[in-house]
XYZ file of C-alpha atoms in Angstrom:
611
model
C 71.369 85.295 -14.076
C 70.706 88.951 -14.848
C 69.434 91.438 -12.293
C 66.122 91.641 -14.135
C 65.663 87.858 -13.973
C 66.452 87.919 -10.241
C 63.792 90.589 -9.681
C 61.219 88.631 -11.702
C 62.064 85.481 -9.772
C 61.569 87.400 -6.544
C 58.097 88.551 -7.634
C 57.061 85.053 -8.655
C 58.237 83.446 -5.431
C 56.625 86.153 -3.328
C 53.271 85.402 -4.953
C 53.651 81.668 -4.306
C 54.700 82.242 -0.705
C 58.032 80.483 -1.182
C 60.910 81.038 1.199
C 63.706 78.968 -0.265
C 65.221 81.567 -2.584
C 68.535 82.812 -1.145
C 68.082 86.204 -2.800
C 64.520 86.785 -1.647
C 63.017 85.226 1.473
C 59.352 86.244 1.418
C 58.477 84.869 4.878
C 59.642 85.926 8.319
C 61.229 83.550 10.733
C 59.051 84.784 13.595
C 56.434 87.430 14.181
C 58.742 89.625 16.240
C 61.031 90.330 13.272
C 61.150 93.954 12.154
C 61.117 95.323 8.597
C 63.426 98.155 7.516
C 63.260 99.645 4.026
C 66.148 101.326 2.212
C 66.161 103.028 -1.179
C 69.484 102.168 -2.827
C 70.829 103.701 -6.038
C 70.614 101.245 -8.927
C 74.326 101.452 -9.674
C 74.985 99.675 -6.346
C 72.364 96.919 -6.748
C 74.606 94.597 -8.754
C 77.347 94.984 -6.150
C 74.905 94.117 -3.365
C 73.496 91.045 -5.118
C 76.704 89.712 -6.635
C 77.007 87.235 -9.446
C 74.177 84.725 -9.133
C 73.210 86.210 -5.745
C 76.461 85.171 -4.045
C 76.913 88.477 -2.149
C 73.380 88.616 -0.825
C 73.533 85.002 0.350
C 76.789 85.731 2.192
C 75.218 88.814 3.779
C 72.258 86.788 5.041
C 74.514 84.078 6.448
C 76.698 86.646 8.199
C 73.894 88.702 9.749
C 70.991 86.268 10.108
C 68.642 88.809 8.470
C 66.674 88.324 5.262
C 67.552 90.873 2.561
C 65.015 91.375 -0.220
C 65.757 93.279 -3.437
C 62.239 94.208 -4.527
C 60.986 95.157 -7.974
C 59.886 98.608 -6.783
C 61.698 101.443 -8.538
C 61.685 105.168 -7.889
C 63.779 107.180 -10.289
C 67.281 105.765 -10.128
C 66.716 103.844 -6.881
C 65.485 100.353 -5.949
C 63.726 99.415 -2.704
C 65.570 96.929 -0.466
C 63.788 95.407 2.523
C 65.701 94.025 5.528
C 63.744 91.564 7.706
C 64.987 90.072 10.963
C 65.653 90.698 14.624
C 66.777 94.135 15.730
C 70.375 93.039 16.099
C 70.476 91.190 12.763
C 68.778 94.065 10.906
C 71.185 96.645 12.308
C 74.172 94.557 11.260
C 72.802 94.033 7.726
C 72.012 97.729 7.327
C 75.550 98.742 8.318
C 77.003 96.412 5.676
C 74.595 97.650 2.990
C 75.401 101.279 3.756
C 79.122 100.526 3.577
C 78.675 98.950 0.149
C 76.916 102.076 -1.143
C 79.559 104.459 0.265
C 76.882 106.513 1.999
C 76.811 107.764 5.588
C 74.955 105.522 8.021
C 71.208 105.152 7.657
C 68.936 105.151 10.702
C 69.219 101.848 12.520
C 66.401 99.905 14.090
C 66.082 101.027 17.742
C 67.057 98.502 20.387
C 63.707 97.560 21.950
C 62.802 94.718 24.316
C 61.016 91.752 22.772
C 57.360 92.471 22.222
C 55.011 90.543 24.510
C 52.564 90.034 21.674
C 53.106 89.418 17.936
C 53.907 92.590 16.021
C 51.816 93.299 12.933
C 54.142 94.150 10.050
C 52.844 96.768 7.633
C 53.162 96.012 3.880
C 55.997 97.596 1.890
C 55.432 101.237 1.060
C 54.771 102.101 -2.572
C 56.865 105.266 -2.379
C 59.994 106.174 -0.393
C 59.615 107.968 2.921
C 59.923 111.731 2.590
C 62.909 111.968 4.927
C 64.774 108.910 3.657
C 68.468 109.687 3.345
C 68.742 107.992 -0.036
C 66.192 110.426 -1.504
C 67.790 113.567 -0.049
C 69.500 116.530 -1.661
C 72.722 115.362 -0.014
C 72.524 112.118 -2.007
C 72.072 114.091 -5.233
C 75.066 116.240 -4.367
C 77.136 113.139 -3.748
C 76.125 111.835 -7.151
C 77.263 115.084 -8.753
C 80.588 114.801 -6.933
C 80.937 111.206 -8.133
C 80.455 112.091 -11.807
C 82.666 115.174 -11.496
C 85.647 112.807 -11.134
C 85.296 111.857 -14.783
C 86.635 114.019 -17.632
C 84.283 116.597 -19.061
C 82.328 115.476 -22.111
C 82.932 117.414 -25.305
C 79.824 117.379 -27.478
C 79.800 120.276 -29.926
C 81.893 119.597 -33.040
C 79.707 121.370 -35.575
C 81.018 124.136 -37.765
C 78.251 125.366 -40.017
C 79.214 125.494 -43.683
C 79.029 129.015 -45.191
C 76.423 127.828 -47.709
C 74.215 126.614 -44.864
C 74.734 129.808 -42.884
C 73.512 131.800 -45.873
C 70.147 129.998 -45.959
C 67.165 132.167 -45.045
C 64.262 130.955 -42.913
C 62.164 130.637 -46.036
C 64.833 128.538 -47.755
C 65.129 126.301 -44.688
C 61.358 125.730 -44.681
C 61.414 124.883 -48.391
C 64.276 122.389 -47.960
C 62.489 120.635 -45.100
C 59.296 120.426 -47.131
C 61.105 119.047 -50.176
C 62.944 116.480 -48.035
C 59.818 114.410 -47.306
C 58.245 117.150 -45.187
C 60.705 117.187 -42.285
C 59.210 118.559 -39.063
C 61.475 119.646 -36.184
C 60.325 120.529 -32.700
C 61.246 120.784 -29.025
C 57.965 119.728 -27.438
C 59.734 118.303 -24.374
C 61.554 121.537 -23.563
C 60.960 122.713 -20.000
C 62.510 126.165 -20.327
C 60.817 129.277 -21.630
C 63.895 130.060 -23.725
C 63.648 128.153 -27.002
C 67.020 127.326 -28.526
C 67.288 127.548 -32.309
C 67.428 124.260 -34.218
C 70.278 123.653 -36.654
C 69.505 124.190 -40.332
C 69.270 121.171 -42.656
C 72.059 120.207 -45.065
C 71.882 119.478 -48.763
C 75.225 117.782 -49.419
C 77.743 115.549 -47.665
C 80.369 118.262 -48.027
C 78.255 120.683 -45.991
C 78.177 118.190 -43.122
C 81.740 116.827 -43.138
C 83.915 119.339 -44.956
C 86.249 119.224 -41.937
C 86.369 115.403 -42.021
C 87.753 114.423 -45.456
C 88.183 110.797 -44.372
C 84.408 110.441 -43.927
C 83.741 112.118 -47.277
C 85.997 109.592 -48.999
C 84.020 106.724 -47.445
C 80.691 108.240 -48.527
C 81.908 108.781 -52.065
C 83.090 105.172 -52.285
C 79.606 104.054 -51.215
C 78.288 105.984 -54.270
C 75.677 107.925 -52.320
C 74.442 110.987 -54.168
C 72.981 113.070 -51.355
C 71.938 112.733 -47.695
C 68.580 111.116 -46.966
C 65.972 113.340 -45.262
C 66.741 112.061 -41.760
C 70.486 112.470 -42.352
C 70.345 116.019 -43.678
C 68.633 117.212 -40.485
C 70.122 114.782 -37.924
C 73.804 115.380 -38.709
C 73.925 119.104 -37.789
C 71.855 118.434 -34.646
C 73.993 115.549 -33.398
C 77.285 117.191 -34.326
C 76.126 120.162 -32.230
C 75.951 117.839 -29.223
C 72.195 117.891 -28.711
C 69.971 114.980 -27.748
C 67.726 113.875 -30.592
C 64.648 111.748 -31.236
C 64.459 110.646 -34.867
C 61.126 109.377 -36.182
C 61.444 108.098 -39.727
C 60.336 105.180 -41.843
C 62.486 102.077 -41.874
C 65.119 102.057 -44.595
C 65.593 105.824 -44.425
C 69.303 105.867 -43.534
C 68.944 106.185 -39.764
C 72.038 104.078 -39.010
C 74.458 106.468 -40.706
C 72.501 109.380 -39.238
C 73.714 108.511 -35.737
C 76.888 106.555 -36.583
C 78.993 109.202 -38.339
C 78.499 111.811 -35.578
C 79.438 109.061 -33.091
C 82.807 108.651 -34.850
C 83.554 112.352 -34.557
C 82.332 112.380 -30.941
C 84.758 109.578 -29.987
C 87.737 111.203 -31.644
C 86.989 114.549 -29.991
C 87.001 113.363 -26.367
C 89.849 114.495 -24.152
C 90.593 111.036 -22.712
C 92.511 108.832 -25.166
C 91.386 105.277 -25.783
C 94.243 103.653 -23.883
C 93.397 105.645 -20.747
C 89.636 105.137 -20.945
C 88.121 102.128 -19.220
C 85.224 100.728 -21.202
C 83.549 102.040 -24.386
C 82.722 105.641 -25.204
C 79.656 104.812 -27.314
C 76.840 102.360 -26.594
C 74.356 101.388 -29.309
C 71.382 99.266 -28.266
C 69.300 97.390 -30.867
C 66.430 94.898 -30.463
C 67.794 91.786 -32.216
C 71.052 89.942 -32.834
C 70.744 90.500 -36.565
C 70.429 94.262 -36.146
C 73.435 94.322 -33.813
C 75.535 92.453 -36.384
C 74.281 94.714 -39.163
C 75.195 97.919 -37.300
C 78.641 96.506 -36.548
C 79.145 95.867 -40.261
C 78.320 99.515 -40.927
C 80.914 100.569 -38.351
C 83.540 98.464 -40.116
C 82.424 99.648 -43.555
C 82.899 103.318 -42.659
C 85.989 102.728 -40.498
C 87.196 106.083 -39.204
C 90.338 107.042 -37.299
C 91.117 103.498 -36.082
C 87.874 103.371 -34.078
C 87.132 99.849 -32.845
C 83.835 98.132 -32.053
C 82.338 94.851 -30.938
C 78.827 93.434 -30.765
C 77.387 91.439 -27.864
C 74.248 89.295 -27.974
C 72.965 85.954 -26.777
C 73.431 82.562 -28.364
C 77.217 82.707 -28.796
C 80.325 82.050 -26.689
C 80.217 84.463 -23.750
C 83.981 84.209 -23.132
C 84.749 85.558 -26.611
C 82.464 88.534 -26.082
C 83.987 89.310 -22.685
C 87.469 89.045 -24.211
C 86.417 91.505 -26.944
C 85.167 93.967 -24.319
C 88.492 93.748 -22.495
C 90.213 95.038 -25.628
C 88.850 98.453 -24.622
C 86.819 98.974 -27.781
C 85.350 102.385 -28.578
C 81.848 101.251 -29.560
C 79.727 98.473 -28.074
C 76.628 97.398 -29.993
C 74.369 95.200 -27.882
C 70.954 93.670 -27.433
C 69.250 94.855 -24.213
C 69.275 91.506 -22.407
C 72.933 90.674 -23.010
C 73.981 94.262 -22.305
C 72.218 94.119 -18.927
C 73.773 90.754 -18.147
C 77.325 91.895 -18.907
C 76.864 95.109 -16.961
C 75.610 93.296 -13.856
C 78.488 90.816 -14.010
C 81.015 93.658 -14.193
C 82.266 92.699 -17.663
C 80.838 95.821 -19.329
C 82.069 99.046 -17.746
C 79.586 101.785 -18.675
C 80.682 104.783 -16.620
C 82.833 106.261 -19.414
C 80.052 106.062 -22.010
C 79.285 109.545 -23.317
C 77.132 108.819 -26.403
C 74.121 106.473 -26.257
C 71.901 105.313 -29.132
C 68.628 103.437 -28.757
C 67.949 102.147 -32.263
C 64.462 100.912 -33.184
C 63.249 102.021 -29.762
C 59.634 101.132 -30.535
C 60.597 97.548 -31.404
C 62.593 97.153 -28.181
C 59.634 98.286 -26.099
C 57.278 95.981 -28.023
C 59.638 93.106 -27.210
C 59.533 93.925 -23.482
C 63.041 95.351 -23.015
C 62.097 98.584 -21.247
C 63.252 97.400 -17.806
C 66.686 96.330 -19.096
C 67.145 99.625 -20.938
C 66.273 101.641 -17.857
C 68.639 99.643 -15.649
C 71.600 100.387 -17.891
C 70.790 104.050 -18.490
C 70.673 104.594 -14.721
C 74.367 103.734 -14.552
C 75.492 106.034 -17.384
C 76.453 109.584 -16.568
C 73.466 111.963 -16.864
C 75.376 114.479 -19.009
C 75.736 111.995 -21.891
C 74.434 112.665 -25.391
C 71.386 110.478 -26.106
C 69.921 109.529 -29.470
C 66.656 107.640 -29.966
C 65.660 106.294 -33.360
C 62.226 104.883 -34.088
C 59.888 104.193 -36.999
C 56.804 105.034 -34.913
C 55.996 107.298 -31.969
C 53.910 105.283 -29.464
C 53.358 106.238 -25.832
C 56.120 103.913 -24.585
C 58.748 105.663 -26.706
C 57.499 109.056 -25.538
C 57.774 107.944 -21.916
C 61.311 106.671 -22.421
C 62.313 109.864 -24.220
C 60.903 112.043 -21.455
C 62.921 110.110 -18.848
C 66.308 109.874 -20.530
C 66.774 112.814 -22.881
C 67.370 116.473 -22.076
C 65.578 119.057 -24.200
C 65.833 116.809 -27.281
C 65.273 117.968 -30.825
C 62.568 115.824 -32.353
C 62.952 115.192 -36.054
C 59.965 113.755 -37.885
C 60.297 112.694 -41.488
C 56.869 112.610 -43.092
C 54.334 112.513 -40.254
C 54.105 111.899 -36.528
C 51.169 109.570 -37.129
C 51.588 105.881 -37.922
C 52.419 105.753 -41.632
C 54.036 103.295 -44.005
C 56.653 103.951 -46.657
C 55.214 105.557 -49.783
C 57.759 103.932 -52.088
C 56.112 100.505 -51.819
C 52.897 99.337 -53.447
C 50.676 97.900 -50.716
C 48.155 95.187 -51.587
C 45.721 93.584 -49.158
C 44.153 90.231 -50.100
C 41.094 89.351 -48.002
C 40.850 85.574 -47.886
C 40.147 82.519 -45.727
C 42.850 80.934 -43.599
C 42.646 77.766 -45.675
C 43.341 79.703 -48.881
C 46.586 81.378 -47.797
C 48.966 78.548 -48.632
C 47.818 78.212 -52.250
C 47.853 81.998 -52.672
C 51.401 82.172 -51.331
C 52.873 79.547 -53.639
C 50.995 80.953 -56.626
C 52.778 84.243 -55.944
C 56.173 82.618 -55.394
C 55.878 80.616 -58.629
C 55.284 83.821 -60.602
C 58.349 85.653 -59.301
C 61.110 86.543 -61.719
C 64.731 85.490 -61.321
C 65.704 88.956 -60.042
C 63.029 89.140 -57.347
C 63.876 88.789 -53.678
C 61.091 88.032 -51.160
C 60.586 87.998 -47.407
C 57.595 85.957 -46.194
C 56.544 86.881 -42.651
C 54.871 84.236 -40.504
C 53.242 84.800 -37.146
C 54.754 81.800 -35.368
C 57.879 79.674 -35.428
C 55.789 76.590 -36.275
C 54.258 78.266 -39.314
C 57.662 79.463 -40.502
C 59.062 75.920 -40.233
C 56.101 74.498 -42.163
C 56.368 77.029 -45.001
C 60.148 76.486 -45.141
C 59.703 72.739 -45.563
C 57.109 73.299 -48.299
C 59.550 75.576 -50.141
C 62.233 72.891 -49.982
C 59.792 70.251 -51.250
C 58.866 72.519 -54.167
C 62.566 73.157 -54.912
C 62.279 76.893 -54.288
C 65.587 78.650 -53.365
C 64.742 79.620 -49.809
C 66.181 80.203 -46.350
C 64.495 80.623 -42.998
C 65.097 82.461 -39.766
C 63.082 82.419 -36.552
C 63.516 82.368 -32.784
C 65.276 79.360 -31.287
C 67.649 78.793 -34.211
C 71.365 78.417 -33.596
C 73.213 81.674 -34.203
C 75.316 80.131 -36.972
C 72.154 79.032 -38.817
C 70.625 82.501 -38.455
C 73.735 84.166 -39.842
C 73.895 81.673 -42.702
C 70.272 82.428 -43.615
C 71.005 86.172 -43.727
C 74.100 85.560 -45.869
C 72.129 83.343 -48.275
C 69.389 85.919 -48.850
C 71.913 88.760 -49.051
C 74.279 87.204 -51.622
C 71.484 85.728 -53.743
C 71.973 82.063 -52.859
C 68.334 82.160 -51.736
C 65.690 84.456 -53.168
C 63.011 83.682 -50.559
C 63.403 84.261 -46.810
C 60.785 82.710 -44.525
C 60.904 84.578 -41.225
C 59.158 85.705 -38.089
C 59.384 89.244 -36.767
C 63.008 88.776 -35.691
C 63.987 90.281 -39.066
C 61.296 92.972 -39.244
C 63.906 95.650 -38.490
C 66.741 94.170 -40.529
C 68.223 95.860 -43.593
C 68.418 93.308 -46.421
C 69.339 94.869 -49.740
C 67.279 94.617 -52.938
C 64.157 93.059 -51.403
C 61.404 93.482 -53.997
C 58.460 91.844 -52.224
C 57.259 91.466 -48.657
C 54.463 88.959 -48.095
C 52.570 89.020 -44.807
C 51.451 85.394 -44.740
C 50.137 86.053 -41.223
C 49.004 89.619 -40.651
C 50.724 91.123 -37.570
C 48.778 91.701 -34.372
C 49.954 95.308 -34.086
C 49.987 97.897 -36.844
C 53.401 99.186 -35.744
C 54.780 95.807 -36.768
C 53.064 96.093 -40.153
C 54.968 99.319 -40.778
C 58.268 97.668 -39.830
C 57.617 94.637 -42.035
C 56.781 96.399 -45.268
C 59.712 98.731 -44.684
C 62.006 95.808 -45.563
C 61.454 96.729 -49.218
C 61.612 100.131 -50.886
C 64.732 100.814 -48.820
C 66.225 104.315 -48.927
C 63.415 105.524 -51.170
C 63.890 102.916 -53.916
C 60.807 102.532 -56.053
C 59.782 100.431 -59.025
C 58.478 96.908 -58.549
C 58.655 96.995 -54.753
C 55.448 95.585 -53.319
C 53.981 94.313 -50.076
C 51.172 91.757 -50.151
C 49.193 91.017 -46.997
C 46.826 88.096 -46.500
C 43.976 89.376 -44.344
C 41.462 86.987 -42.745
C 38.432 87.414 -40.501
C 40.692 86.860 -37.470
C 42.554 90.077 -38.377
C 39.442 92.244 -38.703
C 40.198 94.321 -35.576
C 43.032 95.939 -37.574
C 40.950 96.588 -40.698
C 40.102 100.240 -39.971
C 43.693 101.152 -39.055
C 45.005 99.367 -42.156
C 42.596 101.352 -44.322
C 43.905 104.601 -42.792
C 47.516 103.621 -43.590
C 46.632 102.591 -47.141
C 44.708 105.798 -47.792
C 47.491 107.956 -46.341
C 49.923 106.335 -48.795
C 47.444 106.742 -51.711
C 47.039 102.973 -52.065
C 44.033 101.113 -53.392
C 41.605 99.869 -50.730
C 39.570 96.793 -51.623
C 35.813 96.644 -51.142
C 36.147 93.458 -49.060
C 38.469 95.183 -46.598
C 36.048 98.089 -46.169
C 33.157 95.686 -45.585
C 35.173 93.796 -42.978
C 36.026 97.034 -41.168
C 32.364 98.116 -41.178
C 31.222 94.711 -39.916
C 33.722 94.726 -37.086
C 32.734 98.248 -36.081
C 29.035 97.404 -36.189
C 29.287 94.163 -34.224
C 31.810 95.479 -31.735
C 29.722 98.525 -30.901
C 26.599 96.383 -30.719
C 28.239 94.068 -28.220
C 29.562 96.995 -26.144
C 26.785 99.526 -26.684
C 27.389 102.221 -24.087
C 30.718 100.998 -22.742
C 34.166 102.419 -23.337
C 36.085 100.105 -25.659
C 38.244 97.897 -23.436
C 41.938 97.576 -24.127
C 42.134 93.836 -24.631
C 42.613 91.186 -27.256
C 40.185 91.687 -30.191
C 37.088 89.472 -30.038
C 36.625 86.715 -32.602
C 33.456 86.059 -34.571
C 32.528 83.217 -32.221
C 32.936 85.422 -29.146
C 30.621 88.054 -30.567
C 27.741 85.611 -30.908
C 28.354 83.601 -27.731
């Protein structure tokens, strides 16, 4: 059980008033029990709880006190509440302090039993001002702790003479020509603004000192860096934190992967002396993790090793792979958190962190797991965040875990879709979608490759069965499938065995080559997801017959106005029916909520408007 699951279980049982959980006893044995609160650094929480709560149960048995690990966080600390008699609480506190290697915390004073029941105040929402665990001394101890590790070397960039010769005007022209690249330091807290590295035009300008990488790029038959690569490489090779905002299929994986290779090779501690990986890459889904690992193997550099960890497969094999002391670990947030808490993933020597598809991970609810792991990684690391969109959650995460990052926007900071894909919106009834779908599939040519996105697992299964019955070469992938079946589906659509992939949003961030059509059988609830879905075609700027077709019903009308904005921004045709639906929604919604601020809730249906 991961630390996050334990915390969630604690919250649930606290609400129900249960007291049978060994890790979280929400009731007191008697009214004279005292409550003592401690703020403990997150890197010690796993040690306190133990695997499956074994340590905390032993602590409670030994001391007679109830020890609660709450879900309250403050920076890199978690609130722990100790409940019990004065003697039991003091004993538990001493053990907790010993586990955290801190000097003793204030103990509960020895007082005579109270003649009347003592009223216990609720847990504080913020730590006490004079709490030891929030003191400058604690911060100094943390600095001393990290000073034991070798210094991180980050800057490996030697600017090519051709790049050095570029004038400010030339730099501005290159950025404009490369899909209007915008660079900024809007999160900088210092008055002194550091210059941002100039963009590159060729692979040689980036890696002229790394001929092995140039050979790999030439074999891949790439002609020139993509927009995100030409600006990201000099920034990352210079050792700076970076936030990359670019459309899906824009070459973001190589943008952070090749500098990671050079970063690993340049560290002072050799692999055999380093415990744990040097690079951690976090991605939202198993398929993305596998895909990134394939890229690592494809561009193998200087005997660098990697492994991927995710759920649904043999845990022992993944732990054994981690014990090989690999250089790069690519993981999904949940499994990464699980392995870290169990002590199988040692993260203290990680010096380069990548959060790929950060917006997708936050949409999928992984923010807590990401934060837990980043707390345990040294603060002087180099951090890279890649995202297709720039929502508030990504901004919040970036503000917390990056230091003066360079933000690289390719195209626009606003929500936009790839311009290399023709976008078509078909306004129809729910009952019409099935016939429309199979009419489209029947008209596809032999060279076409299609992804059909469904909103639910049940719908994906139904459409998959219909494809089989109609003898259409198809594969399917959705949540709950065995990992072997998921991998087989990806292989079938990749090698051409199947030309139609029926899927849910588990593949909305996956790179599948030569996809010509994306069909949104069910329109996504959030427009960010729409951008991710249609980005599965038109990859790396490919144009031609690439097209996305979206079935849009009255139940989707809350997204009509935003869809029109995206279509217009990409110079796409907007149907009259879609405009009418957007106007109707706006009219009825405002009529129903005349002088009220629009609530942030699930969009109302037609029936709800007239009820």
